[in-house]
Tab-separated table of C-alpha atoms in Angstrom:
chain	number	residue	atom	x	y	z
A	1	MET	CA	-30.224	-5.232	15.075
A	2	PRO	CA	-33.190	-3.415	16.874
A	3	ASP	CA	-30.601	-2.762	19.634
A	4	LEU	CA	-28.581	-0.850	17.305
A	5	MET	CA	-31.641	1.034	15.948
A	6	LEU	CA	-32.722	2.391	19.850
A	7	THR	CA	-29.321	3.659	20.048
A	8	GLU	CA	-29.547	5.263	16.544
A	9	SER	CA	-31.382	8.839	16.775
A	10	ALA	CA	-33.940	9.510	13.880
A	11	LYS	CA	-31.752	12.161	12.569
A	12	GLU	CA	-28.977	9.639	11.992
A	13	ARG	CA	-30.873	7.224	10.195
A	14	VAL	CA	-31.421	9.939	7.628
A	15	LEU	CA	-29.200	10.150	4.925
A	16	GLU	CA	-27.117	13.517	4.688
A	17	THR	CA	-27.265	15.417	1.856
A	18	GLU	CA	-24.004	17.395	2.632
A	19	ALA	CA	-20.663	15.454	1.986
A	20	PRO	CA	-19.606	14.282	5.406
A	21	ASP	CA	-16.307	15.204	7.268
A	22	VAL	CA	-15.116	11.376	7.263
A	23	SER	CA	-15.555	8.693	4.994
A	24	VAL	CA	-15.065	5.287	6.937
A	25	VAL	CA	-13.804	3.178	4.097
A	26	VAL	CA	-13.800	-0.988	5.300
A	27	TYR	CA	-12.004	-3.457	4.027
A	28	VAL	CA	-14.283	-6.501	4.450
A	29	ASP	CA	-12.754	-10.171	3.743
A	30	GLU	CA	-13.991	-13.629	5.834
A	31	HIS	CA	-12.287	-11.919	8.567
A	32	LEU	CA	-15.365	-9.762	9.501
A	33	SER	CA	-17.518	-10.948	12.301
A	34	ASP	CA	-18.720	-8.194	13.869
A	35	ALA	CA	-19.799	-5.499	11.741
A	36	VAL	CA	-21.976	-3.708	14.229
A	37	GLY	CA	-19.547	-3.735	16.810
A	38	LEU	CA	-16.710	-2.278	14.474
A	39	TYR	CA	-19.427	0.462	13.342
A	40	ARG	CA	-20.403	1.292	16.911
A	41	GLU	CA	-16.760	1.755	18.643
A	42	THR	CA	-15.933	3.844	15.643
A	43	ALA	CA	-18.681	5.883	15.269
A	44	GLY	CA	-18.275	6.698	18.945
A	45	VAL	CA	-14.987	8.324	18.629
A	46	LEU	CA	-16.066	9.912	15.672
A	47	LYS	CA	-18.728	11.493	17.380
A	48	ALA	CA	-16.772	12.420	20.319
A	49	CYS	CA	-14.260	14.443	17.846
A	50	GLY	CA	-17.214	16.458	16.630
A	51	ARG	CA	-17.146	14.401	13.171
A	52	THR	CA	-19.861	14.219	10.759
A	53	PHE	CA	-19.384	10.464	9.081
A	54	GLU	CA	-20.402	7.958	6.513
A	55	PHE	CA	-19.440	4.390	6.567
A	56	LEU	CA	-18.626	2.287	3.030
A	57	PHE	CA	-17.655	-1.217	3.731
A	58	VAL	CA	-16.427	-3.022	0.470
A	59	ASP	CA	-16.928	-6.578	0.595
A	60	ASP	CA	-13.918	-8.262	-1.563
A	61	GLY	CA	-15.868	-11.403	-2.661
A	62	THR	CA	-16.547	-12.948	0.947
A	63	ASP	CA	-19.308	-15.543	1.899
A	64	PRO	CA	-22.830	-14.435	1.306
A	65	GLY	CA	-23.519	-14.270	5.175
A	66	VAL	CA	-20.858	-11.563	5.298
A	67	PHE	CA	-22.338	-9.482	3.810
A	68	ALA	CA	-25.706	-9.836	5.165
A	69	GLN	CA	-24.404	-8.516	8.000
A	70	LEU	CA	-23.845	-5.466	6.295
A	71	GLU	CA	-27.267	-5.122	4.636
A	72	ASP	CA	-28.727	-5.462	7.946
A	73	LEU	CA	-26.396	-2.874	9.211
A	74	SER	CA	-27.133	-0.392	6.230
A	75	ARG	CA	-30.844	-1.083	6.804
A	76	TRP	CA	-31.000	0.476	9.986
A	77	VAL	CA	-28.278	3.551	9.708
A	78	ARG	CA	-28.530	5.025	6.251
A	79	HIS	CA	-25.010	6.437	6.269
A	80	VAL	CA	-23.753	3.007	5.992
A	81	ARG	CA	-23.257	1.927	2.587
A	82	ALA	CA	-21.794	-1.611	1.117
A	83	VAL	CA	-20.107	-2.605	-2.194
A	84	ARG	CA	-20.424	-6.022	-2.897
A	85	LEU	CA	-17.391	-7.587	-5.268
A	86	PRO	CA	-18.448	-10.843	-7.479
A	87	ARG	CA	-14.873	-12.270	-6.519
A	88	THR	CA	-11.538	-11.381	-4.317
A	89	PHE	CA	-9.472	-8.597	-6.478
A	90	GLY	CA	-7.137	-7.900	-3.345
A	91	SER	CA	-7.237	-4.922	-1.002
A	92	SER	CA	-5.818	-2.457	-3.596
A	93	THR	CA	-8.573	-2.927	-5.690
A	94	ALA	CA	-11.234	-2.772	-3.175
A	95	MET	CA	-10.247	0.124	-1.258
A	96	SER	CA	-9.723	2.249	-4.622
A	97	ILE	CA	-13.308	1.274	-5.161
A	98	GLY	CA	-14.360	2.385	-1.754
A	99	PHE	CA	-11.853	6.186	-2.599
A	100	GLU	CA	-14.098	6.898	-5.626
A	101	LYS	CA	-17.562	6.240	-4.025
A	102	ALA	CA	-16.352	7.907	-0.578
A	103	ARG	CA	-17.808	11.662	-0.312
A	104	GLY	CA	-15.795	12.697	3.004
A	105	ARG	CA	-13.042	15.616	2.666
A	106	LEU	CA	-11.319	12.880	5.264
A	107	ILE	CA	-10.385	9.118	4.546
A	108	LEU	CA	-10.349	6.745	7.585
A	109	THR	CA	-9.391	3.469	6.276
A	110	LEU	CA	-10.096	0.257	8.427
A	111	GLY	CA	-9.709	-3.502	8.208
A	112	PRO	CA	-12.348	-6.045	8.660
A	113	PHE	CA	-11.427	-5.605	12.411
A	114	LEU	CA	-10.106	-3.156	14.552
A	115	GLN	CA	-6.350	-3.510	15.223
A	116	VAL	CA	-6.258	-0.611	17.914
A	117	GLU	CA	-8.223	0.548	20.514
A	118	PRO	CA	-10.593	3.260	18.785
A	119	ALA	CA	-9.978	6.056	21.416
A	120	SER	CA	-6.615	6.457	20.233
A	121	ILE	CA	-7.739	7.542	16.689
A	122	GLY	CA	-8.243	10.882	17.649
A	123	ARG	CA	-4.871	11.570	17.721
A	124	MET	CA	-4.794	11.247	14.127
A	125	PHE	CA	-7.174	14.147	13.438
A	126	GLU	CA	-5.094	16.396	15.881
A	127	LEU	CA	-2.329	15.504	13.359
A	128	LEU	CA	-4.291	16.451	10.244
A	129	GLU	CA	-5.116	19.791	12.108
A	130	GLU	CA	-1.373	20.473	12.215
A	131	GLY	CA	-1.057	20.505	8.386
A	132	TYR	CA	-0.460	17.031	7.771
A	133	ASP	CA	-1.960	15.132	4.656
A	134	PHE	CA	-1.515	11.660	5.570
A	135	VAL	CA	-1.077	9.957	9.083
A	136	ASN	CA	-0.356	6.274	9.408
A	137	GLY	CA	-1.340	4.283	12.234
A	138	TRP	CA	1.337	3.100	14.292
A	139	ARG	CA	0.678	-0.144	16.760
A	140	VAL	CA	2.627	0.123	19.847
A	141	LYS	CA	2.597	-2.401	23.082
A	142	ARG	CA	1.753	-4.788	20.375
A	143	THR	CA	0.308	-8.235	21.787
A	144	ASP	CA	0.463	-10.838	18.641
A	145	PHE	CA	3.054	-13.690	18.406
A	146	PHE	CA	6.402	-12.902	18.876
A	147	LEU	CA	7.959	-14.164	15.711
A	148	ASN	CA	5.427	-11.667	14.042
A	149	ARG	CA	6.513	-8.857	15.662
A	150	LEU	CA	10.068	-9.679	14.910
A	151	GLU	CA	9.160	-10.421	11.461
A	152	SER	CA	7.351	-7.056	11.163
A	153	TRP	CA	10.182	-4.960	12.638
A	154	GLY	CA	12.764	-6.625	10.091
A	155	TYR	CA	10.140	-5.767	7.460
A	156	ASN	CA	9.537	-2.303	8.338
A	157	ALA	CA	13.146	-1.672	8.796
A	158	LEU	CA	13.962	-2.894	5.276
A	159	VAL	CA	10.654	-0.660	3.857
A	160	ARG	CA	12.851	2.544	5.603
A	161	TRP	CA	15.851	1.762	3.944
A	162	VAL	CA	14.302	1.093	0.630
A	163	SER	CA	11.821	3.843	0.709
A	164	LYS	CA	13.700	6.543	2.726
A	165	VAL	CA	10.258	7.493	4.459
A	166	PRO	CA	10.406	6.860	8.326
A	167	LEU	CA	7.482	4.436	8.580
A	168	HIS	CA	7.317	2.159	11.427
A	169	ASP	CA	3.816	0.039	10.645
A	170	SER	CA	3.868	0.053	7.138
A	171	ASN	CA	1.077	-2.777	7.393
A	172	CYS	CA	-1.217	-0.975	10.092
A	173	THR	CA	-4.854	-0.365	8.199
A	174	VAL	CA	-5.658	2.362	10.491
A	175	LYS	CA	-4.910	5.607	8.212
A	176	LEU	CA	-6.343	8.900	7.665
A	177	PHE	CA	-5.906	10.951	5.108
A	178	ARG	CA	-7.358	13.918	2.945
A	179	ARG	CA	-9.371	13.259	0.149
A	180	GLU	CA	-6.564	14.678	-2.434
A	181	VAL	CA	-4.288	12.070	-1.477
A	182	ALA	CA	-6.686	9.198	-2.826
A	183	GLN	CA	-7.526	11.098	-6.037
A	184	GLU	CA	-3.871	11.453	-7.057
A	185	LEU	CA	-2.448	8.296	-6.397
A	186	ALA	CA	-2.825	5.242	-8.572
A	187	VAL	CA	-3.566	2.288	-6.166
A	188	TYR	CA	-3.214	-1.317	-7.704
A	189	GLY	CA	-2.099	-4.948	-7.098
A	190	ASP	CA	-0.481	-5.256	-3.445
A	191	TYR	CA	0.667	-1.378	-2.913
A	192	TYR	CA	-2.386	-0.428	-0.905
A	193	ARG	CA	0.021	-0.805	2.194
A	194	PHE	CA	2.480	1.372	0.387
A	195	ILE	CA	-0.075	4.457	0.040
A	196	PRO	CA	2.154	6.682	2.700
A	197	ILE	CA	5.240	5.899	0.773
A	198	LEU	CA	3.894	6.879	-2.607
A	199	ALA	CA	1.862	9.929	-1.066
A	200	ALA	CA	5.358	11.455	0.451
A	201	ARG	CA	6.990	10.745	-2.979
A	202	ARG	CA	3.779	12.680	-4.556
A	203	GLY	CA	5.218	15.598	-2.084
A	204	PHE	CA	2.173	14.790	0.807
A	205	ARG	CA	3.371	15.594	4.393
A	206	VAL	CA	3.469	12.428	6.297
A	207	ALA	CA	3.215	11.746	9.911
A	208	GLU	CA	2.392	8.591	11.948
A	209	ALA	CA	0.390	8.702	14.714
A	210	VAL	CA	0.986	6.514	17.956
A	211	LEU	CA	-1.815	3.974	18.450
A	212	LYS	CA	-2.695	1.049	21.249
A	213	HIS	CA	-2.619	-2.115	19.522
A	214	ARG	CA	-5.702	-4.277	20.348
A	215	ALA	CA	-5.973	-8.296	20.539
A	216	GLU	CA	-6.439	-9.268	16.854
A	217	SER	CA	-8.530	-12.164	17.566
A	218	ASN	CA	-9.577	-12.559	14.091
A	219	ALA	CA	-6.415	-12.240	12.985
A	220	THR	CA	-3.892	-15.125	11.366
A	221	GLY	CA	-1.578	-16.445	13.440
A	222	ILE	CA	1.936	-17.051	11.942
A	223	TYR	CA	2.735	-15.440	8.923
A	224	HIS	CA	3.031	-17.769	6.050
A	225	PRO	CA	6.775	-17.341	4.319
A	226	GLY	CA	5.304	-17.052	0.774
A	227	VAL	CA	3.622	-13.800	2.421
A	228	PHE	CA	7.269	-11.987	2.940
A	229	MET	CA	8.067	-13.400	-0.433
A	230	ARG	CA	5.409	-11.655	-1.977
A	231	ARG	CA	6.164	-8.355	0.096
A	232	ALA	CA	9.959	-8.661	-0.597
A	233	LEU	CA	8.608	-8.679	-4.737
A	234	ASP	CA	6.418	-5.732	-3.746
A	235	LEU	CA	9.512	-4.010	-2.116
A	236	LEU	CA	11.812	-4.540	-5.162
A	237	ALA	CA	9.202	-3.395	-7.387
A	238	LEU	CA	8.450	-0.385	-5.219
A	239	LEU	CA	12.016	0.248	-5.399
A	240	PHE	CA	12.272	0.221	-8.986
A	241	ILE	CA	8.961	2.606	-9.589
A	242	GLY	CA	10.556	5.019	-7.026
A	243	ARG	CA	14.209	5.360	-8.439
A	244	PHE	CA	13.651	4.231	-11.950
A	245	THR	CA	10.441	5.271	-13.227
A	246	GLN	CA	11.559	8.460	-15.203
A	247	LYS	CA	15.029	6.995	-15.803
A	248	PRO	CA	14.729	3.462	-16.840
A	249	LEU	CA	18.490	3.460	-18.467
A	250	ARG	CA	20.097	3.913	-14.769
A	251	PHE	CA	18.572	0.498	-13.709
A	252	PHE	CA	18.740	-1.304	-16.793
A	253	GLY	CA	22.096	0.291	-18.024
A	254	LEU	CA	23.620	-0.599	-14.217
A	255	VAL	CA	22.406	-4.286	-14.729
A	256	GLY	CA	23.639	-4.519	-18.373
A	257	SER	CA	26.853	-3.196	-17.818
A	258	ALA	CA	27.562	-5.293	-14.925
A	259	LEU	CA	26.454	-8.261	-17.069
A	260	PHE	CA	28.615	-7.211	-20.220
A	261	LEU	CA	31.958	-6.483	-18.092
A	262	ALA	CA	31.235	-9.905	-16.360
A	263	GLY	CA	31.257	-11.448	-19.457
A	264	MET	CA	34.317	-9.308	-20.763
A	265	ALA	CA	36.035	-10.394	-17.702
A	266	VAL	CA	35.559	-14.320	-18.398
A	267	ASN	CA	36.853	-13.575	-22.147
A	268	THR	CA	39.971	-11.886	-21.515
A	269	HIS	CA	40.383	-14.979	-18.706
A	270	LEU	CA	40.248	-17.378	-21.884
A	271	ALA	CA	41.898	-15.242	-24.049
A	272	TRP	CA	45.011	-14.934	-21.871
A	273	ILE	CA	44.907	-18.754	-21.607
A	274	LYS	CA	44.606	-19.449	-25.519
A	275	TYR	CA	47.433	-16.534	-26.637
A	276	VAL	CA	49.858	-16.732	-23.497
A	277	TYR	CA	49.843	-20.581	-22.604
A	278	GLY	CA	48.734	-21.853	-26.224
A	279	GLU	CA	45.644	-23.875	-24.775
A	280	GLY	CA	42.641	-24.694	-26.836
A	281	ILE	CA	39.495	-22.774	-24.962
A	282	SER	CA	36.975	-23.933	-27.817
A	283	GLY	CA	35.301	-26.596	-26.013
A	284	ARG	CA	35.270	-25.090	-22.378
A	285	PRO	CA	31.798	-24.033	-20.961
A	286	LEU	CA	33.640	-20.567	-20.086
A	287	LEU	CA	33.472	-19.543	-23.316
A	288	LEU	CA	29.691	-20.089	-23.857
A	289	LEU	CA	29.195	-18.451	-20.543
A	290	GLY	CA	31.087	-15.545	-21.449
A	291	MET	CA	29.453	-14.827	-24.714
A	292	LEU	CA	25.624	-15.404	-22.809
A	293	LEU	CA	26.854	-12.851	-20.328
A	294	MET	CA	27.999	-10.219	-22.963
A	295	VAL	CA	24.843	-10.931	-24.995
A	296	LEU	CA	22.551	-10.775	-21.959
A	297	GLY	CA	24.109	-7.355	-20.989
A	298	LEU	CA	23.273	-5.864	-24.488
A	299	GLN	CA	19.960	-7.042	-24.162
A	300	THR	CA	19.261	-5.551	-20.571
A	301	ALA	CA	20.854	-2.244	-21.724
A	302	SER	CA	18.448	-2.275	-24.531
A	303	VAL	CA	15.683	-2.669	-22.733
A	304	GLY	CA	16.671	0.791	-20.564
A	305	LEU	CA	17.133	2.605	-23.951
A	306	ILE	CA	13.653	1.538	-25.150
A	307	GLY	CA	12.230	2.579	-22.137
A	308	GLU	CA	14.074	5.731	-21.823
A	309	LEU	CA	12.768	6.593	-25.536
A	310	ILE	CA	9.354	5.691	-24.518
A	311	ILE	CA	9.329	8.265	-21.822
A	312	PHE	CA	10.834	10.724	-24.133
A	313	THR	CA	8.031	10.514	-26.258
A	314	HIS	CA	5.092	10.571	-23.664
A	315	HIS	CA	6.668	12.573	-21.086
A	316	LYS	CA	4.173	15.458	-21.900
A	317	GLY	CA	1.433	13.160	-20.627
A	318	ILE	CA	3.194	11.978	-17.405
A	319	GLN	CA	2.949	13.962	-13.787
A	320	ASP	CA	4.731	12.487	-11.098
A	321	TYR	CA	4.233	15.669	-8.998
A	322	ARG	CA	1.609	17.925	-7.305
A	323	ILE	CA	1.464	21.483	-6.922
A	324	GLU	CA	0.806	22.748	-3.691
A	325	ARG	CA	0.075	26.374	-3.875
A	326	VAL	CA	0.239	29.060	-6.444
A	327	ILE	CA	0.757	32.686	-6.252
A	328	GLU	CA	-0.236	35.200	-9.033
């Protein structure tokens, strides 16, 4: 690390007492291979933008050798901090910890390797200065596998359709937003990739910045089909949380009504056979299916009704909005 020490001025190696302009929160997994290079390139851009900054690396339970890189880096550069988790908790948990410990008024998130050319990140700061609260990166001229690009295009099209938020690259790890966004959003599970959508629904102004894609040498090749299955389930959860959290009866009532009506249709058909044609129906599997559908429909609708009662009881403690400005 001596060469890094020579490039850092004495002033930069002293921990700043004032909060920096930008907190760079870096998610660290086994793909991190060059923490010094990531720091140098990103810090160079922030210096060119005239921003004071700190780096916070969050190690999501990787091999001790990975964290050793961060220890060496923080030893020479005092505005670099690192947090290590005892095991892998996932990106949402790791980044939430990073947001809590960040001191800057702006937060820039990065993955364990740079997905974009650092020089293009400056455009994100320009958009914040134009009044936006959240800027999501949009990788263009991508260099990864064609199949990955095709799958990413389809996935993001589905995200736009479900969320009604015009994002083109929800999987980009480069995101820049104001500190208030992190303070108001609850990020858990695998919802980290949906932060811009959650922010837009909360009333924050969200924009996209076109960034030049960099070859991701440490990235995974072709994604495993299980990845897309998990993301599809996340989208289903996002759809429910976004549209039916405050009105669960609309969702469960709709599903329950469909099941109940299907059961009614089956039983009506059987009744027609019995009373018009005089045929026996007691031994027909359709009778069991019809009754089962009706019971499931009633039970599903009951879940929605119970949800409505819970929300009615605790509604005063639920805040799904934000106040931007008050004039008195």
